[in-house]
Coordinates of C-alpha atoms and ligand atoms in Angstrom, one line a residue:
X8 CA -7.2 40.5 -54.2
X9 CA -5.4 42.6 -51.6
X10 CA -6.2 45.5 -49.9
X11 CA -6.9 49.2 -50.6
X12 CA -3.7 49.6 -51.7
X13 CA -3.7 47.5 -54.7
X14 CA -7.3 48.0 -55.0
X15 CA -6.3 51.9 -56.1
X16 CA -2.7 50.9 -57.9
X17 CA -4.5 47.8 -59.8
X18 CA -7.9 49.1 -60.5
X19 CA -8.3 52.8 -60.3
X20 CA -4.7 54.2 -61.4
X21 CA -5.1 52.6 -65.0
X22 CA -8.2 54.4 -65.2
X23 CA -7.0 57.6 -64.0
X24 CA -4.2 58.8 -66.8
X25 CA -5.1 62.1 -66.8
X26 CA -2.5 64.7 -65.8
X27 CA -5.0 66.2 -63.3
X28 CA -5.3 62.9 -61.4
X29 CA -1.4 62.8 -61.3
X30 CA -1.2 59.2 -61.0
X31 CA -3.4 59.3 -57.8
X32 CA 0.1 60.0 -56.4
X33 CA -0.7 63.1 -54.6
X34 CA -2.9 63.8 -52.0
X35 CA -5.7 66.0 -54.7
X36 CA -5.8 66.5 -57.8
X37 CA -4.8 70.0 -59.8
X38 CA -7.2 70.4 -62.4
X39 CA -6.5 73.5 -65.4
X40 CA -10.2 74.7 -66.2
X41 CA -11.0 75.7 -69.4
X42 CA -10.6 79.7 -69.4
X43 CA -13.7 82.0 -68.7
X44 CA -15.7 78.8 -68.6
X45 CA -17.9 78.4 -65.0
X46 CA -18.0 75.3 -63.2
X47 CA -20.6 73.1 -62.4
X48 CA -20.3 70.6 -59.7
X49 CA -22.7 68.5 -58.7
X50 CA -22.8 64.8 -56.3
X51 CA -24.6 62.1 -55.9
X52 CA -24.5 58.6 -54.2
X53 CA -26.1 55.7 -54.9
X54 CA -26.3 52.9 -52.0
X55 CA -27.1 49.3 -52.1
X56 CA -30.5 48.5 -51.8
X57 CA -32.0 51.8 -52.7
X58 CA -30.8 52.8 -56.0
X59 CA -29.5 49.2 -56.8
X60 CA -30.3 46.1 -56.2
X61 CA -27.2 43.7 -54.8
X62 CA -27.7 41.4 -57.9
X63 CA -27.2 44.0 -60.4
X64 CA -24.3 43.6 -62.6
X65 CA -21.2 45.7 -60.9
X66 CA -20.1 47.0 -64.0
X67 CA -23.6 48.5 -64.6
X68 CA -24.3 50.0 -61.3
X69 CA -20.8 51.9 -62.0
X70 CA -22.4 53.1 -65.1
X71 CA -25.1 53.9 -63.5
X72 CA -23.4 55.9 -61.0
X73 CA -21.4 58.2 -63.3
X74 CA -24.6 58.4 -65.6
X75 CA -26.8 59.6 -62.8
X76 CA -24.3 62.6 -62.1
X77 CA -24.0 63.1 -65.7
X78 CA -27.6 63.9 -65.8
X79 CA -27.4 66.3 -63.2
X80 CA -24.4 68.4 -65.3
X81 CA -26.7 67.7 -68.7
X82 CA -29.7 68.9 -67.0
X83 CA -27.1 72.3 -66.2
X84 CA -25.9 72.7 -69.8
X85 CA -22.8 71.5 -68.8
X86 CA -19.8 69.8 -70.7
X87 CA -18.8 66.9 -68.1
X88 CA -14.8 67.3 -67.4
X89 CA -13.5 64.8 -64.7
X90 CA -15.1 62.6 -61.4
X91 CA -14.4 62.1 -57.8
X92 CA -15.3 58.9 -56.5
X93 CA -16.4 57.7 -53.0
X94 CA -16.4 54.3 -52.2
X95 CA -18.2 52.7 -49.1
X96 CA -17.6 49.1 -49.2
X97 CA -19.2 46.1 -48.0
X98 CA -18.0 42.4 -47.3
X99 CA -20.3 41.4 -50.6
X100 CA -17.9 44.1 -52.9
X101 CA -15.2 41.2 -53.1
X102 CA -12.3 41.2 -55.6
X103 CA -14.5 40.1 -58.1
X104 CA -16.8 42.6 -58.2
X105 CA -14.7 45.0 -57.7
X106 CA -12.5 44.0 -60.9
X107 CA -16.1 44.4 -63.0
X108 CA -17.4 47.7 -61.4
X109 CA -13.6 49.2 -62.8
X110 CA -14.0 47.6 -65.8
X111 CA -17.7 48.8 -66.2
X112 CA -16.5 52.6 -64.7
X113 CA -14.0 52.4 -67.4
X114 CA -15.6 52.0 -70.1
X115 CA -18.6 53.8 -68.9
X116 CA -15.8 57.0 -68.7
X117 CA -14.5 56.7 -72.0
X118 CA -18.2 56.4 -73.7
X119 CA -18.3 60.4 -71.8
X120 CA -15.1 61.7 -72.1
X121 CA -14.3 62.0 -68.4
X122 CA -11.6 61.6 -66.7
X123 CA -11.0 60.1 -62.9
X124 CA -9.3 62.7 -60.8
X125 CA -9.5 60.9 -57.7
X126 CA -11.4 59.5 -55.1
X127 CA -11.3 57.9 -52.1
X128 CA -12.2 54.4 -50.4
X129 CA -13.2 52.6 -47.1
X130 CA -14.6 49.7 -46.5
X131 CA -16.4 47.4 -43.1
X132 CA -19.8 48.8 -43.2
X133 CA -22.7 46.5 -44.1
X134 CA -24.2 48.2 -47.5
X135 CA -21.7 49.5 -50.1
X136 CA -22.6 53.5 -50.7
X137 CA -21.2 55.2 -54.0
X138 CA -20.7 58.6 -54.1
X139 CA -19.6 60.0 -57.1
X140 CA -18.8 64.1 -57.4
X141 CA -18.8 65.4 -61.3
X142 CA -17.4 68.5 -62.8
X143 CA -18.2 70.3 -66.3
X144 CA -18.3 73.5 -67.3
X145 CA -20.6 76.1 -69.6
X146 CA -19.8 78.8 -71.4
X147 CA -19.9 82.2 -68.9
X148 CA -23.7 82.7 -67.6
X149 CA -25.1 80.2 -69.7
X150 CA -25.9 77.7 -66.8
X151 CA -29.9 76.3 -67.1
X152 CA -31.5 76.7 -63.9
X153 CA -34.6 75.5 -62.5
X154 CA -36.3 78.9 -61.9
X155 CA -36.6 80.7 -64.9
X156 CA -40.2 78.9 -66.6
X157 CA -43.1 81.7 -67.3
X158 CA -46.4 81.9 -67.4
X159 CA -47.3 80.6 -71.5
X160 CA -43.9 78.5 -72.3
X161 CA -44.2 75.2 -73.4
X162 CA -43.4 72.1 -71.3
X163 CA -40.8 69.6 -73.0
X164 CA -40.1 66.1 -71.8
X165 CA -37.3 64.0 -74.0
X166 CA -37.1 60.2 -74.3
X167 CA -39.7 58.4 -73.1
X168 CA -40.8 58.3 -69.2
X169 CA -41.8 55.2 -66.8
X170 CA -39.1 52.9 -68.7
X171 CA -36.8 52.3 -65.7
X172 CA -39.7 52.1 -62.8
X173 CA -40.7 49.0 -65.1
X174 CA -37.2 47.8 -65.4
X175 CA -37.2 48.0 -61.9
X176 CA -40.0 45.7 -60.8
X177 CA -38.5 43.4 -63.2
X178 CA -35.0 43.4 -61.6
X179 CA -37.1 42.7 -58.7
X180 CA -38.6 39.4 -60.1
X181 CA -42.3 41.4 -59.8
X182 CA -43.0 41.7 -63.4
X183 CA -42.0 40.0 -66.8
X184 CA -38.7 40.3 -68.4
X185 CA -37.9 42.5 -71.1
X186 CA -34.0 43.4 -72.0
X187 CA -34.7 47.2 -72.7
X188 CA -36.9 48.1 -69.4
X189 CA -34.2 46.5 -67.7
X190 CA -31.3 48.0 -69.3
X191 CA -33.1 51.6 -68.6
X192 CA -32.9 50.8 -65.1
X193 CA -29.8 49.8 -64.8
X194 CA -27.9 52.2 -67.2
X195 CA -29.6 55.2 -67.8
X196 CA -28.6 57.5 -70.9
X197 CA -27.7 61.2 -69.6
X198 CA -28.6 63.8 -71.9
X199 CA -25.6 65.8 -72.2
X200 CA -25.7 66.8 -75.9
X201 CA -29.4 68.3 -75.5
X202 CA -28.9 70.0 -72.1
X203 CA -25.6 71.8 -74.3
X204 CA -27.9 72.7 -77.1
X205 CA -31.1 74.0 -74.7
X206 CA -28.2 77.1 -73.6
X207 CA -30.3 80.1 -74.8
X208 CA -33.5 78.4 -75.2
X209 CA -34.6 76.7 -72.2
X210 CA -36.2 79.0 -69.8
X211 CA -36.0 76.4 -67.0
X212 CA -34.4 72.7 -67.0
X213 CA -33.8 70.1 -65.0
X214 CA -33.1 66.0 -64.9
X215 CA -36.1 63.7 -64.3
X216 CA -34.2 61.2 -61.1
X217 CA -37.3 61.3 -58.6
X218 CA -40.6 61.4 -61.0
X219 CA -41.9 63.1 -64.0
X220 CA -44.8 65.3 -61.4
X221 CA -41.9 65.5 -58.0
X222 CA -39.9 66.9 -60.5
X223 CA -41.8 69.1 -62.2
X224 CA -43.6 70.5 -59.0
X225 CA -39.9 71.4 -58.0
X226 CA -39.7 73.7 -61.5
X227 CA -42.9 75.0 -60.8
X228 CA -41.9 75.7 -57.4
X229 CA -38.3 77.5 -58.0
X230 CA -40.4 79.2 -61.0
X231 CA -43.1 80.5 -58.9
X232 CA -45.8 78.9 -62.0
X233 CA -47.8 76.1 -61.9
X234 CA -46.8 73.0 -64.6
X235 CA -50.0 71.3 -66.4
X236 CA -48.9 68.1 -67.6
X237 CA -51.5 66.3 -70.3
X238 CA -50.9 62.5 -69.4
X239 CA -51.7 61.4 -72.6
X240 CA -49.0 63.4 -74.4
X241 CA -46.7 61.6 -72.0
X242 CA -44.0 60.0 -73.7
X243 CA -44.0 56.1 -73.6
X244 CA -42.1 53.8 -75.1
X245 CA -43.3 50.9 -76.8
X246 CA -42.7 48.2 -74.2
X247 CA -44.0 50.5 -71.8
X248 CA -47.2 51.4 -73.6
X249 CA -47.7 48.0 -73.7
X250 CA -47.7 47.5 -69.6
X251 CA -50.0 50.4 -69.2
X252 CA -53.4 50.6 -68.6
X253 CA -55.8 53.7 -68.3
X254 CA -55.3 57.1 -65.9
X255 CA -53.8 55.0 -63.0
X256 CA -51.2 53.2 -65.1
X257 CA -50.0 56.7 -66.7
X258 CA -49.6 58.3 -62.8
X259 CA -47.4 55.3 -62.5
X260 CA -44.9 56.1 -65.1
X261 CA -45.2 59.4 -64.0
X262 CA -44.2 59.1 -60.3
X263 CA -41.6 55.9 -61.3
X264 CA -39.1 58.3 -60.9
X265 CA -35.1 56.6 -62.4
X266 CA -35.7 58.5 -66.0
X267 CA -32.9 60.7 -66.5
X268 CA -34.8 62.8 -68.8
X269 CA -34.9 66.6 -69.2
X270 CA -38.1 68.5 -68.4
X271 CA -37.7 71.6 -69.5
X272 CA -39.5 74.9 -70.4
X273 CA -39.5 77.3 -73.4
X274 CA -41.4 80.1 -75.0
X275 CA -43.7 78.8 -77.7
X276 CA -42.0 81.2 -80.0
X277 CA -39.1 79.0 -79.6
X278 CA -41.0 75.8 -81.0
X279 CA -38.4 75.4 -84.2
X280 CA -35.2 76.1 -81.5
X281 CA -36.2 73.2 -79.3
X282 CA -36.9 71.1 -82.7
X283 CA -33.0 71.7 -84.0
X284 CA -31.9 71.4 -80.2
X285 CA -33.4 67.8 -80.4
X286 CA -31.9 67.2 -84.1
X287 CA -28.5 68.5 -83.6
X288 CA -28.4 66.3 -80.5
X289 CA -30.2 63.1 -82.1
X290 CA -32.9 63.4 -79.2
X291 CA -36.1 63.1 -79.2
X292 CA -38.0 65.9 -77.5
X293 CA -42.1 65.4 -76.8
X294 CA -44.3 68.5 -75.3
X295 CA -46.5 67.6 -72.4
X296 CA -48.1 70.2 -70.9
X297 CA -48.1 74.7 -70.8
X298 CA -47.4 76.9 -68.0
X299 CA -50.1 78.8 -66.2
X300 CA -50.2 80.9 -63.4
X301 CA -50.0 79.6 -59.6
X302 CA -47.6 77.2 -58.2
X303 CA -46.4 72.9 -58.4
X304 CA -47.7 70.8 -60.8
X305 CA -51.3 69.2 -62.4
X306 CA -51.5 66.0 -64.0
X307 CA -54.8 66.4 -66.4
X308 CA -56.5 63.1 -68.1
X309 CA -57.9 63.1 -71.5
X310 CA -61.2 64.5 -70.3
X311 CA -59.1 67.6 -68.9
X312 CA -60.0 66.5 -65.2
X313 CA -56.9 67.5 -63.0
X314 CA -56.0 64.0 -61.4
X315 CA -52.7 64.8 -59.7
X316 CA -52.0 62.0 -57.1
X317 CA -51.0 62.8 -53.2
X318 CA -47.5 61.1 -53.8
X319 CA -46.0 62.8 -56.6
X320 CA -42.9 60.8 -57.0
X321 CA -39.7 59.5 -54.7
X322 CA -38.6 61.2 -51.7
X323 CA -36.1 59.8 -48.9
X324 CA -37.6 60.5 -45.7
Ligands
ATP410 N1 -26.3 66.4 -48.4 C1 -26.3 67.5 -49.1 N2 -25.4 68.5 -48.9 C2 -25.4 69.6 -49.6 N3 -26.3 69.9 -50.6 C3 -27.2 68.9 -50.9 C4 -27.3 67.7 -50.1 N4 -28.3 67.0 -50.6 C5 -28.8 67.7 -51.7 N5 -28.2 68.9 -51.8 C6 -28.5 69.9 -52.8 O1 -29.8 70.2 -52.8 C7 -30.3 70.4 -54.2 C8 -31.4 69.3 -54.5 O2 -30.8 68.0 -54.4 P1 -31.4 66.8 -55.1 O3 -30.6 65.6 -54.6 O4 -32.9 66.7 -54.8 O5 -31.3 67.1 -56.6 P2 -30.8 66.1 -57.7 O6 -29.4 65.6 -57.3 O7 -30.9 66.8 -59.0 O8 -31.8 64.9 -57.6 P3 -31.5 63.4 -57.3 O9 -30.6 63.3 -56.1 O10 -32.9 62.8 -57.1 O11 -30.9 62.9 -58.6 C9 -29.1 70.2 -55.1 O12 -28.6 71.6 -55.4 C10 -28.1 69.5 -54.2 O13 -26.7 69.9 -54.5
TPS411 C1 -33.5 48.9 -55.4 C2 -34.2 50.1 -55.8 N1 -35.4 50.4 -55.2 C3 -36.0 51.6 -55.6 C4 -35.5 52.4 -56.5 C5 -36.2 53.7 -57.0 N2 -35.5 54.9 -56.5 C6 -34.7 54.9 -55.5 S1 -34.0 56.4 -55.2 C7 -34.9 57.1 -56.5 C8 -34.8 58.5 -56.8 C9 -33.4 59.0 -57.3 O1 -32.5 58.8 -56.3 P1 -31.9 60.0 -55.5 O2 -33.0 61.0 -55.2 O3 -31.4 59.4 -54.2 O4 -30.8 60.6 -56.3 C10 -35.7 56.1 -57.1 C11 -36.6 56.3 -58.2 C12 -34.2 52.0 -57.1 N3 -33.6 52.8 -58.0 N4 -33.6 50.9 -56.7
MG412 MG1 -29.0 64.5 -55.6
MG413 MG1 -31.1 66.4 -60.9
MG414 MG1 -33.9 62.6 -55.5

């Protein structure tokens, strides 16, 4: 395997046949938006040993890394368009991993409909860091925001919640195996079809990456309302039913954090909406919890005693 050089003409010009990308010839990309439409943009990185583990099949941290930025343009409303990528690069990213994190990106792209516009690459520092940058687009004004949830809407959660936080002590050898935990860790599923269909009847939205409570304290927060959650109408899958005991094994799916869900708000009038939202995008939608007056978030058990925990989910310090 040679150097950068090849590394971008063998690798990351095949996947890059877009006209925008122009071959990776030129020095940026020119990109023709769709008229009228805004543009969302959002970024993320993922870094070895904090969102991954070095194990961890390349060609699904690459997934993992466009799936993860995904989220953030499904949790907007947003139609993904094209990627940026930014890839810091260790001595353990050899030519063979390399080969599979393309070949994983690849077909991780074409499974959205994205195209690569360009990127760039360095390597000689000691833990690879991936940066991805994402760009969609909503029809004018439509954009969901995390601010707009009232006092009386509903509180939505789709999928199920906790799955990846389990996958996660199993990729770390602390907990039994189990192919689907695992594989929700690893490659999470952005909801792009139901963050579309939510334009007009969310009132406030945004992507579960840091915690079901974190992240619902942030709605509450930019919404100025304060989010009861009912634990028990927490969403679990079966596997991770199965690995969950009582109040304190709820508050750990809760705070896991590595969902990729949507948590999102609506007026109970809008009850059938949300239902066809979740039909017409073949997602399953669960509510969780109402909206009351003051500010963050409260976890309530199944005798209605407010057990919200100090530590409400992930935060880099
Ligand atoms: N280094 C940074 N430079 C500029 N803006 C940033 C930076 N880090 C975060 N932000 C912005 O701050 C806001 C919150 O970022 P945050 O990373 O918490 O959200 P997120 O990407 O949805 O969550 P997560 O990173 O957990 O997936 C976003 O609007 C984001 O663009
Ligand atoms: C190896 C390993 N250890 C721990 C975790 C858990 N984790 C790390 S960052 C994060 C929040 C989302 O990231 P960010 O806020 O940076 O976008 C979570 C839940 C992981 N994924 N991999
Ligand atoms: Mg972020
Ligand atoms: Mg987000
Ligand atoms: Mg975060």
């Amino acid at each position: 395997m040679g150097g950068e050089r090849e590394f971008i003409a063998s690798l990351l010009v095949p996947l890059a046949n877009t006209p925008a990308a122009r071959g990776l010839a030129d020095d940026a990309a020119v990109w023709t938006p769709p008229l009228g439409r805004d543009l969302v943009v959002t970024h993320d990185v993922l870094a070895c040993g904090v969102h991954y583990l070095p194990g961890d099949p390349p060609g699904d941290v690459a997934w993992k890394l466009l799936a993860v930025n995904l989220s953030d343009l499904a949790a907007m409303g947003a139609t993904p368009a094209g990627v940026l990528m930014g890839l810091a690069l260790s001595a353990a990213e050899d030519g063979a991993w390399r080969e599979a994190f393309v070949a994983g990106l690849g077909r991780a792209m074409t499974h959205f409909g994205v195209a690569m516009w360009g990127g760039d690459t360095v390597t000689g520092i000691d833990r690879a860091v991936l940066g991805l940058t994402a760009v969609g687009f909503v029809e004018p004004g439509q954009a969901l925001a995390r601010s707009g949830a009232s006092v009386g809407d509903d509180l939505w959660v789709s999928g199920t919640i906790g799955d990846a936080g389990l996958g996660l002590a199993i990729a770390l050898g602390e907990a039994p195996g189990d192919s689907y935990l695992l594989n929700r860790f690893r490659r999470p599923l952005p909801r792009l079809a139901l963050g579309q269909a939510l334009a007009g009847i969310a009132t406030a939205c945004m992507d579960v990456s840091d915690g079901l409570l974190i992240d619902a304290d942030r709605i509450g927060r930019a919404s100025g309302v304060r989010l009861s959650i009912v634990l028990a109408d927490v969403p679990l899958s079966g596997q991770a039913l199965a690995r969950t005991d009582g109040d304190a094994g709820m508050l750990a799916r809760a705070t896991a954090g590595d969902d990729y869900e949507l948590l999102f708000t609506a007026h109970p009038d809008r009850r059938v909406d949300v239902a066809a939202a979740a039909t017409a995008s073949r997602t399953p939608v669960t509510r969780i919890g109402q909206i009351f007056e003051g500010v963050g978030v409260a976890a309530v058990n199944n005798a209605g005693v407010d057990i919200t925990p100090a530590r409400l989910g992930w935060e880099h310090s």
